[in-house]
Amino acid sequence: MRKIKNVAKAIAFCATVASSSLLADTVKIGVQAPITGKYANEGQGIEQFVKLIVNEKNAQGGLLGKQIEVVTCDDEAKAQKAAVCARKLVNAGVFAVIGSYTSGATEAAQATYYRNKVLQTSDGTSDSLIKRKYWTFFRNSFPNSAQSDFTADYFVNQKNYKRIVVLSDYSSYSEGLGDATEESIKKIGGNVIFRGKIKSGTQNFTAMLTKIKSMNPDVIYYSGYYTDGGLLRSQQKQLGIDADFVGGDSNDNPDFLKLAGSAAEGTVLINFPTPDILPYKEAKKYLKAYEDTYNMKPPSIWAVVNADGLRAIMHGVEQTKSFDTKKISDFLHNLKDFPGITGPVTFREDGERIGAEFMVYEIQKDGSYKVLGK
């Protein structure tokens, strides 16, 4: 009987060693994104691009010899679910997380990753994401303040709009960008005749638009997401409001065209350069690989900037020869001109990416974009 027990112990010990050995040969990276819900195509694009980068690295032998496992959690772009995702991904043993897509969901998860020393990168642009200065957080896009200054210059100095309406929803990203844009416009002598807010997902914005129509604006600027922006544009045209319509960066999505229908023509969008016109060597390589793998283009630039966040973290691992997140963080805080898909990646000491470049696009009748300036 004693022999049987000893054999059983030996088998259990061997199984534990084998399991530990297997775990030692893998490393986990999390994806926190809206895989379902109204922003699902953006979340799926982020997950797909992350897996593309990871599969390439695994085929090359992995990260410091370890194969990478991607662990995805669907936050549906909701703060409460984002907080749950953060706990799940930490419990799963990830050392870094890519996401989320929205600033609100990103912010809801930040503290959990910080407390557990898990790195996080996001495309979220809300200025509030940087204010706590968590050493674990890196923003791989550019802040609302940079976009608002660019937008104000375009409205006041280039288009000479005299009567400007600024609309947002109530999310931290949209409200923050709307407020920052209003402030930037006023700072350079522009005239904001109305600053309004809509409830995202309402579907029918006729009451707000009718109010705006009576003000006779030159332009309506919407700082929210494409799911509402497309409907706003469509209903603006239906009400015969003769004003330009300009959307902030999160209106740049194929579903905006679907929701706006024929009214999409003439819409102006302000965003980073679209994926297909990025002039960088890495862009040509990875965008072709994305299309070859998924038989489609990325839904927007956001999947691409998230991929750059992942690539920067992997570069940090390789340069420090470590999975120690503090060491990687210290390296990334001094990262300069890393060759990203979306251009050179440089992080400030607070985790902010610097070197913003924006472009102005006009949607054509066939759905294509015409570059108006930068």
PDB file of C-alpha atoms in Angstrom, residues 39-317:
ATOM      1  CA  TYR A  39     -18.712  48.761 -31.264  1.00  0.00           C
ATOM      2  CA  ALA A  40     -18.110  45.087 -32.071  1.00  0.00           C
ATOM      3  CA  ASN A  41     -16.397  45.628 -35.413  1.00  0.00           C
ATOM      4  CA  GLU A  42     -13.789  47.838 -33.724  1.00  0.00           C
ATOM      5  CA  GLY A  43     -13.192  45.339 -30.925  1.00  0.00           C
ATOM      6  CA  GLN A  44     -12.940  42.437 -33.321  1.00  0.00           C
ATOM      7  CA  GLY A  45     -10.486  44.419 -35.431  1.00  0.00           C
ATOM      8  CA  ILE A  46      -8.282  44.984 -32.374  1.00  0.00           C
ATOM      9  CA  GLU A  47      -8.369  41.295 -31.438  1.00  0.00           C
ATOM     10  CA  GLN A  48      -7.607  40.216 -35.000  1.00  0.00           C
ATOM     11  CA  PHE A  49      -4.632  42.552 -35.333  1.00  0.00           C
ATOM     12  CA  VAL A  50      -3.242  41.436 -31.973  1.00  0.00           C
ATOM     13  CA  LYS A  51      -3.497  37.792 -33.030  1.00  0.00           C
ATOM     14  CA  LEU A  52      -1.820  38.597 -36.354  1.00  0.00           C
ATOM     15  CA  ILE A  53       1.173  40.159 -34.559  1.00  0.00           C
ATOM     16  CA  VAL A  54       1.303  37.335 -32.004  1.00  0.00           C
ATOM     17  CA  ASN A  55       1.144  34.593 -34.640  1.00  0.00           C
ATOM     18  CA  GLU A  56       4.046  36.211 -36.480  1.00  0.00           C
ATOM     19  CA  LYS A  57       6.115  36.396 -33.288  1.00  0.00           C
ATOM     20  CA  ASN A  58       5.290  32.805 -32.326  1.00  0.00           C
ATOM     21  CA  ALA A  59       6.354  31.607 -35.786  1.00  0.00           C
ATOM     22  CA  GLN A  60       9.680  33.368 -35.210  1.00  0.00           C
ATOM     23  CA  GLY A  61      10.243  31.460 -31.979  1.00  0.00           C
ATOM     24  CA  GLY A  62       8.161  33.479 -29.555  1.00  0.00           C
ATOM     25  CA  LEU A  63       9.012  36.218 -27.101  1.00  0.00           C
ATOM     26  CA  LEU A  64      12.305  35.465 -25.355  1.00  0.00           C
ATOM     27  CA  GLY A  65      11.740  31.881 -26.444  1.00  0.00           C
ATOM     28  CA  LYS A  66       8.235  31.690 -24.979  1.00  0.00           C
ATOM     29  CA  GLN A  67       5.132  31.154 -27.076  1.00  0.00           C
ATOM     30  CA  ILE A  68       2.510  33.868 -26.623  1.00  0.00           C
ATOM     31  CA  GLU A  69      -1.075  33.015 -25.725  1.00  0.00           C
ATOM     32  CA  VAL A  70      -3.773  35.634 -26.367  1.00  0.00           C
ATOM     33  CA  VAL A  71      -6.535  35.829 -23.738  1.00  0.00           C
ATOM     34  CA  THR A  72      -9.538  37.932 -24.794  1.00  0.00           C
ATOM     35  CA  CYS A  73     -12.227  39.459 -22.592  1.00  0.00           C
ATOM     36  CA  ASP A  74     -15.288  41.157 -24.092  1.00  0.00           C
ATOM     37  CA  ASP A  75     -16.052  44.381 -22.217  1.00  0.00           C
ATOM     38  CA  GLU A  76     -18.827  45.481 -24.632  1.00  0.00           C
ATOM     39  CA  ALA A  77     -17.398  49.020 -24.186  1.00  0.00           C
ATOM     40  CA  LYS A  78     -19.155  49.176 -20.789  1.00  0.00           C
ATOM     41  CA  ALA A  79     -17.371  50.370 -17.663  1.00  0.00           C
ATOM     42  CA  GLN A  80     -18.852  47.723 -15.365  1.00  0.00           C
ATOM     43  CA  LYS A  81     -17.914  44.877 -17.691  1.00  0.00           C
ATOM     44  CA  ALA A  82     -14.490  46.428 -18.236  1.00  0.00           C
ATOM     45  CA  ALA A  83     -13.819  46.250 -14.504  1.00  0.00           C
ATOM     46  CA  VAL A  84     -14.816  42.564 -14.540  1.00  0.00           C
ATOM     47  CA  CYS A  85     -12.553  41.963 -17.557  1.00  0.00           C
ATOM     48  CA  ALA A  86      -9.614  43.505 -15.723  1.00  0.00           C
ATOM     49  CA  ARG A  87     -10.015  41.081 -12.824  1.00  0.00           C
ATOM     50  CA  LYS A  88     -10.448  38.128 -15.175  1.00  0.00           C
ATOM     51  CA  LEU A  89      -7.353  38.950 -17.193  1.00  0.00           C
ATOM     52  CA  VAL A  90      -5.251  39.525 -14.089  1.00  0.00           C
ATOM     53  CA  ASN A  91      -6.437  36.178 -12.689  1.00  0.00           C
ATOM     54  CA  ALA A  92      -5.576  34.550 -16.018  1.00  0.00           C
ATOM     55  CA  GLY A  93      -1.958  35.615 -15.517  1.00  0.00           C
ATOM     56  CA  VAL A  94      -1.469  38.113 -18.339  1.00  0.00           C
ATOM     57  CA  PHE A  95       1.526  40.439 -18.049  1.00  0.00           C
ATOM     58  CA  ALA A  96       0.127  43.022 -20.495  1.00  0.00           C
ATOM     59  CA  VAL A  97      -3.279  44.021 -21.864  1.00  0.00           C
ATOM     60  CA  ILE A  98      -4.155  45.659 -25.169  1.00  0.00           C
ATOM     61  CA  GLY A  99      -7.287  47.810 -24.927  1.00  0.00           C
ATOM     62  CA  SER A 100      -9.887  48.898 -24.576  1.00  0.00           C
ATOM     63  CA  TYR A 101     -11.417  50.738 -27.523  1.00  0.00           C
ATOM     64  CA  THR A 102     -13.385  53.354 -25.548  1.00  0.00           C
ATOM     65  CA  SER A 103     -11.899  55.693 -22.976  1.00  0.00           C
ATOM     66  CA  GLY A 104     -14.606  54.849 -20.432  1.00  0.00           C
ATOM     67  CA  ALA A 105     -13.925  51.111 -20.555  1.00  0.00           C
ATOM     68  CA  THR A 106     -10.186  51.724 -20.501  1.00  0.00           C
ATOM     69  CA  GLU A 107     -10.397  53.951 -17.444  1.00  0.00           C
ATOM     70  CA  ALA A 108     -12.615  51.490 -15.562  1.00  0.00           C
ATOM     71  CA  ALA A 109      -9.861  48.856 -15.807  1.00  0.00           C
ATOM     72  CA  GLN A 110      -6.791  51.033 -15.204  1.00  0.00           C
ATOM     73  CA  ALA A 111      -6.577  50.791 -11.411  1.00  0.00           C
ATOM     74  CA  THR A 112      -6.829  46.988 -11.395  1.00  0.00           C
ATOM     75  CA  TYR A 113      -3.967  46.641 -13.848  1.00  0.00           C
ATOM     76  CA  TYR A 114      -1.909  49.181 -11.904  1.00  0.00           C
ATOM     77  CA  ARG A 115      -2.418  47.405  -8.567  1.00  0.00           C
ATOM     78  CA  ASN A 116      -1.381  44.119 -10.123  1.00  0.00           C
ATOM     79  CA  LYS A 117       1.578  45.530 -12.109  1.00  0.00           C
ATOM     80  CA  VAL A 118       0.059  44.579 -15.474  1.00  0.00           C
ATOM     81  CA  LEU A 119       0.965  46.784 -18.456  1.00  0.00           C
ATOM     82  CA  GLN A 120      -1.906  48.320 -20.417  1.00  0.00           C
ATOM     83  CA  THR A 121      -1.997  50.164 -23.729  1.00  0.00           C
ATOM     84  CA  SER A 122      -5.087  51.722 -25.285  1.00  0.00           C
ATOM     85  CA  ASP A 123      -6.268  53.911 -28.153  1.00  0.00           C
ATOM     86  CA  GLY A 124      -8.432  55.894 -25.714  1.00  0.00           C
ATOM     87  CA  THR A 125      -7.992  59.632 -26.197  1.00  0.00           C
ATOM     88  CA  SER A 126      -9.683  61.075 -23.109  1.00  0.00           C
ATOM     89  CA  ASP A 127      -7.265  63.345 -21.213  1.00  0.00           C
ATOM     90  CA  SER A 128      -8.387  61.750 -17.938  1.00  0.00           C
ATOM     91  CA  LEU A 129      -6.586  58.509 -18.830  1.00  0.00           C
ATOM     92  CA  ILE A 130      -3.212  60.104 -18.114  1.00  0.00           C
ATOM     93  CA  LYS A 131      -4.040  62.220 -15.063  1.00  0.00           C
ATOM     94  CA  ARG A 132      -3.291  59.482 -12.487  1.00  0.00           C
ATOM     95  CA  LYS A 133       0.101  58.798 -14.077  1.00  0.00           C
ATOM     96  CA  TYR A 134      -0.043  55.034 -13.596  1.00  0.00           C
ATOM     97  CA  TRP A 135       3.353  53.648 -14.625  1.00  0.00           C
ATOM     98  CA  THR A 136       1.547  50.630 -16.093  1.00  0.00           C
ATOM     99  CA  PHE A 137      -0.457  52.661 -18.645  1.00  0.00           C
ATOM    100  CA  PHE A 138       0.566  53.787 -22.133  1.00  0.00           C
ATOM    101  CA  ARG A 139      -1.659  55.626 -24.575  1.00  0.00           C
ATOM    102  CA  ASN A 140      -0.781  54.663 -28.143  1.00  0.00           C
ATOM    103  CA  SER A 141      -3.018  57.274 -29.769  1.00  0.00           C
ATOM    104  CA  PHE A 142      -3.068  61.040 -29.215  1.00  0.00           C
ATOM    105  CA  PRO A 143      -5.030  63.108 -26.681  1.00  0.00           C
ATOM    106  CA  ASN A 144      -8.238  65.063 -27.139  1.00  0.00           C
ATOM    107  CA  SER A 145      -6.305  68.287 -26.588  1.00  0.00           C
ATOM    108  CA  ALA A 146      -4.183  67.731 -29.710  1.00  0.00           C
ATOM    109  CA  GLN A 147      -7.208  66.915 -31.855  1.00  0.00           C
ATOM    110  CA  SER A 148      -9.217  69.848 -30.524  1.00  0.00           C
ATOM    111  CA  ASP A 149      -6.480  72.358 -31.407  1.00  0.00           C
ATOM    112  CA  PHE A 150      -6.231  70.921 -34.920  1.00  0.00           C
ATOM    113  CA  THR A 151     -10.029  71.041 -35.346  1.00  0.00           C
ATOM    114  CA  ALA A 152     -10.264  74.613 -34.087  1.00  0.00           C
ATOM    115  CA  ASP A 153      -7.599  75.767 -36.529  1.00  0.00           C
ATOM    116  CA  TYR A 154      -9.424  74.057 -39.399  1.00  0.00           C
ATOM    117  CA  PHE A 155     -12.783  75.646 -38.462  1.00  0.00           C
ATOM    118  CA  VAL A 156     -11.607  79.180 -37.706  1.00  0.00           C
ATOM    119  CA  ASN A 157      -8.503  79.763 -39.789  1.00  0.00           C
ATOM    120  CA  GLN A 158      -9.111  77.524 -42.797  1.00  0.00           C
ATOM    121  CA  LYS A 159     -12.895  77.328 -43.237  1.00  0.00           C
ATOM    122  CA  ASN A 160     -13.724  80.674 -41.601  1.00  0.00           C
ATOM    123  CA  TYR A 161     -16.892  79.286 -40.002  1.00  0.00           C
ATOM    124  CA  LYS A 162     -18.769  82.019 -38.148  1.00  0.00           C
ATOM    125  CA  ARG A 163     -21.483  79.954 -36.444  1.00  0.00           C
ATOM    126  CA  ILE A 164     -20.248  76.679 -34.954  1.00  0.00           C
ATOM    127  CA  VAL A 165     -22.279  74.007 -33.152  1.00  0.00           C
ATOM    128  CA  VAL A 166     -20.420  71.460 -30.998  1.00  0.00           C
ATOM    129  CA  LEU A 167     -22.237  68.237 -30.053  1.00  0.00           C
ATOM    130  CA  SER A 168     -21.095  65.287 -27.936  1.00  0.00           C
ATOM    131  CA  ASP A 169     -22.581  62.401 -26.042  1.00  0.00           C
ATOM    132  CA  TYR A 170     -22.040  61.974 -22.284  1.00  0.00           C
ATOM    133  CA  SER A 171     -19.096  59.524 -22.418  1.00  0.00           C
ATOM    134  CA  SER A 172     -15.747  60.644 -20.970  1.00  0.00           C
ATOM    135  CA  TYR A 173     -14.129  60.556 -24.419  1.00  0.00           C
ATOM    136  CA  SER A 174     -16.837  62.381 -26.354  1.00  0.00           C
ATOM    137  CA  GLU A 175     -17.662  64.944 -23.674  1.00  0.00           C
ATOM    138  CA  GLY A 176     -13.972  65.633 -23.132  1.00  0.00           C
ATOM    139  CA  LEU A 177     -13.275  66.102 -26.836  1.00  0.00           C
ATOM    140  CA  GLY A 178     -16.348  68.297 -27.250  1.00  0.00           C
ATOM    141  CA  ASP A 179     -15.364  70.511 -24.323  1.00  0.00           C
ATOM    142  CA  ALA A 180     -11.749  70.721 -25.478  1.00  0.00           C
ATOM    143  CA  THR A 181     -12.818  71.627 -29.021  1.00  0.00           C
ATOM    144  CA  GLU A 182     -15.164  74.350 -27.793  1.00  0.00           C
ATOM    145  CA  GLU A 183     -12.383  75.770 -25.637  1.00  0.00           C
ATOM    146  CA  SER A 184      -9.832  75.629 -28.488  1.00  0.00           C
ATOM    147  CA  ILE A 185     -12.235  77.376 -30.881  1.00  0.00           C
ATOM    148  CA  LYS A 186     -12.925  80.189 -28.428  1.00  0.00           C
ATOM    149  CA  LYS A 187      -9.229  80.526 -27.610  1.00  0.00           C
ATOM    150  CA  ILE A 188      -8.440  81.522 -31.196  1.00  0.00           C
ATOM    151  CA  GLY A 189     -11.455  83.811 -31.577  1.00  0.00           C
ATOM    152  CA  GLY A 190     -14.022  81.386 -33.032  1.00  0.00           C
ATOM    153  CA  ASN A 191     -17.755  81.561 -32.292  1.00  0.00           C
ATOM    154  CA  VAL A 192     -19.480  78.518 -30.759  1.00  0.00           C
ATOM    155  CA  ILE A 193     -23.180  79.362 -30.877  1.00  0.00           C
ATOM    156  CA  PHE A 194     -24.309  76.149 -29.170  1.00  0.00           C
ATOM    157  CA  ARG A 195     -22.712  73.349 -27.125  1.00  0.00           C
ATOM    158  CA  GLY A 196     -25.113  70.419 -26.889  1.00  0.00           C
ATOM    159  CA  LYS A 197     -25.114  66.812 -25.675  1.00  0.00           C
ATOM    160  CA  ILE A 198     -27.073  63.792 -26.841  1.00  0.00           C
ATOM    161  CA  LYS A 199     -27.759  60.466 -25.189  1.00  0.00           C
ATOM    162  CA  SER A 200     -25.870  57.795 -27.105  1.00  0.00           C
ATOM    163  CA  GLY A 201     -28.093  55.112 -28.597  1.00  0.00           C
ATOM    164  CA  THR A 202     -31.214  57.302 -28.668  1.00  0.00           C
ATOM    165  CA  GLN A 203     -31.657  56.679 -32.424  1.00  0.00           C
ATOM    166  CA  ASN A 204     -33.899  59.699 -32.980  1.00  0.00           C
ATOM    167  CA  PHE A 205     -32.169  63.074 -32.668  1.00  0.00           C
ATOM    168  CA  THR A 206     -34.876  65.140 -34.368  1.00  0.00           C
ATOM    169  CA  ALA A 207     -35.614  67.332 -31.336  1.00  0.00           C
ATOM    170  CA  MET A 208     -31.965  68.344 -30.895  1.00  0.00           C
ATOM    171  CA  LEU A 209     -31.463  68.894 -34.626  1.00  0.00           C
ATOM    172  CA  THR A 210     -34.642  70.955 -34.940  1.00  0.00           C
ATOM    173  CA  LYS A 211     -33.341  73.211 -32.173  1.00  0.00           C
ATOM    174  CA  ILE A 212     -30.020  73.522 -33.985  1.00  0.00           C
ATOM    175  CA  LYS A 213     -31.724  74.276 -37.307  1.00  0.00           C
ATOM    176  CA  SER A 214     -33.286  77.408 -35.808  1.00  0.00           C
ATOM    177  CA  MET A 215     -29.774  78.695 -35.008  1.00  0.00           C
ATOM    178  CA  ASN A 216     -28.694  78.625 -38.661  1.00  0.00           C
ATOM    179  CA  PRO A 217     -25.219  77.136 -38.078  1.00  0.00           C
ATOM    180  CA  ASP A 218     -22.385  76.999 -40.611  1.00  0.00           C
ATOM    181  CA  VAL A 219     -21.144  73.669 -39.265  1.00  0.00           C
ATOM    182  CA  ILE A 220     -22.191  70.918 -36.853  1.00  0.00           C
ATOM    183  CA  TYR A 221     -19.255  69.189 -35.173  1.00  0.00           C
ATOM    184  CA  TYR A 222     -19.883  65.840 -33.473  1.00  0.00           C
ATOM    185  CA  SER A 223     -17.254  64.461 -31.108  1.00  0.00           C
ATOM    186  CA  GLY A 224     -18.927  61.124 -30.328  1.00  0.00           C
ATOM    187  CA  TYR A 225     -18.899  57.675 -31.924  1.00  0.00           C
ATOM    188  CA  TYR A 226     -19.918  56.558 -35.410  1.00  0.00           C
ATOM    189  CA  THR A 227     -22.984  54.682 -34.144  1.00  0.00           C
ATOM    190  CA  ASP A 228     -24.667  58.007 -33.389  1.00  0.00           C
ATOM    191  CA  GLY A 229     -22.736  60.186 -35.829  1.00  0.00           C
ATOM    192  CA  GLY A 230     -24.089  58.355 -38.868  1.00  0.00           C
ATOM    193  CA  LEU A 231     -27.677  58.809 -37.661  1.00  0.00           C
ATOM    194  CA  LEU A 232     -27.108  62.472 -36.829  1.00  0.00           C
ATOM    195  CA  ARG A 233     -25.847  63.118 -40.339  1.00  0.00           C
ATOM    196  CA  SER A 234     -28.755  61.240 -41.931  1.00  0.00           C
ATOM    197  CA  GLN A 235     -31.370  63.058 -39.847  1.00  0.00           C
ATOM    198  CA  GLN A 236     -29.668  66.415 -40.419  1.00  0.00           C
ATOM    199  CA  LYS A 237     -30.149  65.947 -44.156  1.00  0.00           C
ATOM    200  CA  GLN A 238     -33.744  64.782 -43.714  1.00  0.00           C
ATOM    201  CA  LEU A 239     -34.518  67.991 -41.794  1.00  0.00           C
ATOM    202  CA  GLY A 240     -32.934  70.120 -44.492  1.00  0.00           C
ATOM    203  CA  ILE A 241     -30.288  71.661 -42.232  1.00  0.00           C
ATOM    204  CA  ASP A 242     -27.923  73.411 -44.613  1.00  0.00           C
ATOM    205  CA  ALA A 243     -24.699  73.124 -42.608  1.00  0.00           C
ATOM    206  CA  ASP A 244     -21.459  71.222 -42.999  1.00  0.00           C
ATOM    207  CA  PHE A 245     -21.122  68.134 -40.813  1.00  0.00           C
ATOM    208  CA  VAL A 246     -17.733  67.326 -39.304  1.00  0.00           C
ATOM    209  CA  GLY A 247     -17.075  64.218 -37.233  1.00  0.00           C
ATOM    210  CA  GLY A 248     -14.288  63.642 -34.730  1.00  0.00           C
ATOM    211  CA  ASP A 249     -11.973  60.647 -34.975  1.00  0.00           C
ATOM    212  CA  SER A 250     -14.410  58.001 -33.675  1.00  0.00           C
ATOM    213  CA  ASN A 251     -16.813  58.668 -36.542  1.00  0.00           C
ATOM    214  CA  ASP A 252     -14.206  57.187 -38.866  1.00  0.00           C
ATOM    215  CA  ASN A 253     -15.684  53.709 -39.306  1.00  0.00           C
ATOM    216  CA  PRO A 254     -17.346  51.839 -42.207  1.00  0.00           C
ATOM    217  CA  ASP A 255     -20.586  51.647 -40.224  1.00  0.00           C
ATOM    218  CA  PHE A 256     -20.868  55.446 -40.296  1.00  0.00           C
ATOM    219  CA  LEU A 257     -21.441  55.118 -44.052  1.00  0.00           C
ATOM    220  CA  LYS A 258     -24.083  52.440 -43.535  1.00  0.00           C
ATOM    221  CA  LEU A 259     -25.972  54.464 -40.928  1.00  0.00           C
ATOM    222  CA  ALA A 260     -25.769  57.761 -42.808  1.00  0.00           C
ATOM    223  CA  GLY A 261     -26.623  56.206 -46.178  1.00  0.00           C
ATOM    224  CA  SER A 262     -26.515  58.655 -49.074  1.00  0.00           C
ATOM    225  CA  ALA A 263     -26.197  61.520 -46.561  1.00  0.00           C
ATOM    226  CA  ALA A 264     -22.638  60.380 -45.842  1.00  0.00           C
ATOM    227  CA  GLU A 265     -21.503  62.160 -49.005  1.00  0.00           C
ATOM    228  CA  GLY A 266     -19.869  65.465 -48.135  1.00  0.00           C
ATOM    229  CA  THR A 267     -19.277  64.556 -44.492  1.00  0.00           C
ATOM    230  CA  VAL A 268     -15.878  65.674 -43.254  1.00  0.00           C
ATOM    231  CA  LEU A 269     -13.882  63.548 -40.797  1.00  0.00           C
ATOM    232  CA  ILE A 270     -10.846  64.530 -38.737  1.00  0.00           C
ATOM    233  CA  ASN A 271      -8.588  61.659 -37.715  1.00  0.00           C
ATOM    234  CA  PHE A 272      -5.139  60.161 -38.025  1.00  0.00           C
ATOM    235  CA  PRO A 273      -4.103  59.138 -41.547  1.00  0.00           C
ATOM    236  CA  THR A 274      -6.284  56.218 -42.664  1.00  0.00           C
ATOM    237  CA  PRO A 275      -4.568  52.800 -42.750  1.00  0.00           C
ATOM    238  CA  ASP A 276      -4.420  52.596 -46.553  1.00  0.00           C
ATOM    239  CA  ILE A 277      -2.428  55.838 -46.921  1.00  0.00           C
ATOM    240  CA  LEU A 278       0.063  55.306 -44.094  1.00  0.00           C
ATOM    241  CA  PRO A 279       3.440  55.790 -45.819  1.00  0.00           C
ATOM    242  CA  TYR A 280       5.540  53.611 -43.514  1.00  0.00           C
ATOM    243  CA  LYS A 281       7.271  50.351 -44.410  1.00  0.00           C
ATOM    244  CA  GLU A 282       5.695  48.561 -41.439  1.00  0.00           C
ATOM    245  CA  ALA A 283       2.241  49.762 -42.544  1.00  0.00           C
ATOM    246  CA  LYS A 284       2.570  48.257 -45.994  1.00  0.00           C
ATOM    247  CA  LYS A 285       3.781  44.970 -44.509  1.00  0.00           C
ATOM    248  CA  TYR A 286       1.205  44.527 -41.764  1.00  0.00           C
ATOM    249  CA  LEU A 287      -1.824  45.887 -43.609  1.00  0.00           C
ATOM    250  CA  LYS A 288      -1.172  43.460 -46.455  1.00  0.00           C
ATOM    251  CA  ALA A 289      -0.796  40.647 -43.930  1.00  0.00           C
ATOM    252  CA  TYR A 290      -4.089  41.656 -42.263  1.00  0.00           C
ATOM    253  CA  GLU A 291      -5.967  41.631 -45.565  1.00  0.00           C
ATOM    254  CA  ASP A 292      -4.368  38.321 -46.610  1.00  0.00           C
ATOM    255  CA  THR A 293      -5.265  36.719 -43.270  1.00  0.00           C
ATOM    256  CA  TYR A 294      -8.803  38.033 -42.753  1.00  0.00           C
ATOM    257  CA  ASN A 295      -9.834  38.877 -46.333  1.00  0.00           C
ATOM    258  CA  MET A 296     -10.797  42.383 -45.237  1.00  0.00           C
ATOM    259  CA  LYS A 297      -9.247  45.703 -44.269  1.00  0.00           C
ATOM    260  CA  PRO A 298      -9.028  46.816 -40.626  1.00  0.00           C
ATOM    261  CA  PRO A 299     -12.288  48.525 -39.620  1.00  0.00           C
ATOM    262  CA  SER A 300     -10.418  51.749 -38.824  1.00  0.00           C
ATOM    263  CA  ILE A 301      -7.106  53.174 -37.667  1.00  0.00           C
ATOM    264  CA  TRP A 302      -7.845  52.097 -34.065  1.00  0.00           C
ATOM    265  CA  ALA A 303      -7.023  48.448 -34.642  1.00  0.00           C
ATOM    266  CA  VAL A 304      -3.705  49.586 -36.102  1.00  0.00           C
ATOM    267  CA  VAL A 305      -2.700  51.886 -33.224  1.00  0.00           C
ATOM    268  CA  ASN A 306      -3.510  49.075 -30.784  1.00  0.00           C
ATOM    269  CA  ALA A 307      -1.244  46.790 -32.788  1.00  0.00           C
ATOM    270  CA  ASP A 308       1.499  49.386 -32.354  1.00  0.00           C
ATOM    271  CA  GLY A 309       0.913  49.315 -28.603  1.00  0.00           C
ATOM    272  CA  LEU A 310       1.487  45.557 -28.601  1.00  0.00           C
ATOM    273  CA  ARG A 311       4.562  45.840 -30.818  1.00  0.00           C
ATOM    274  CA  ALA A 312       6.053  48.472 -28.504  1.00  0.00           C
ATOM    275  CA  ILE A 313       5.557  46.225 -25.465  1.00  0.00           C
ATOM    276  CA  MET A 314       7.126  43.238 -27.222  1.00  0.00           C
ATOM    277  CA  HIS A 315      10.046  45.467 -28.229  1.00  0.00           C
ATOM    278  CA  GLY A 316      10.401  46.448 -24.569  1.00  0.00           C
ATOM    279  CA  VAL A 317      10.505  42.788 -23.519  1.00  0.00           C
TER     280      VAL A 317
END
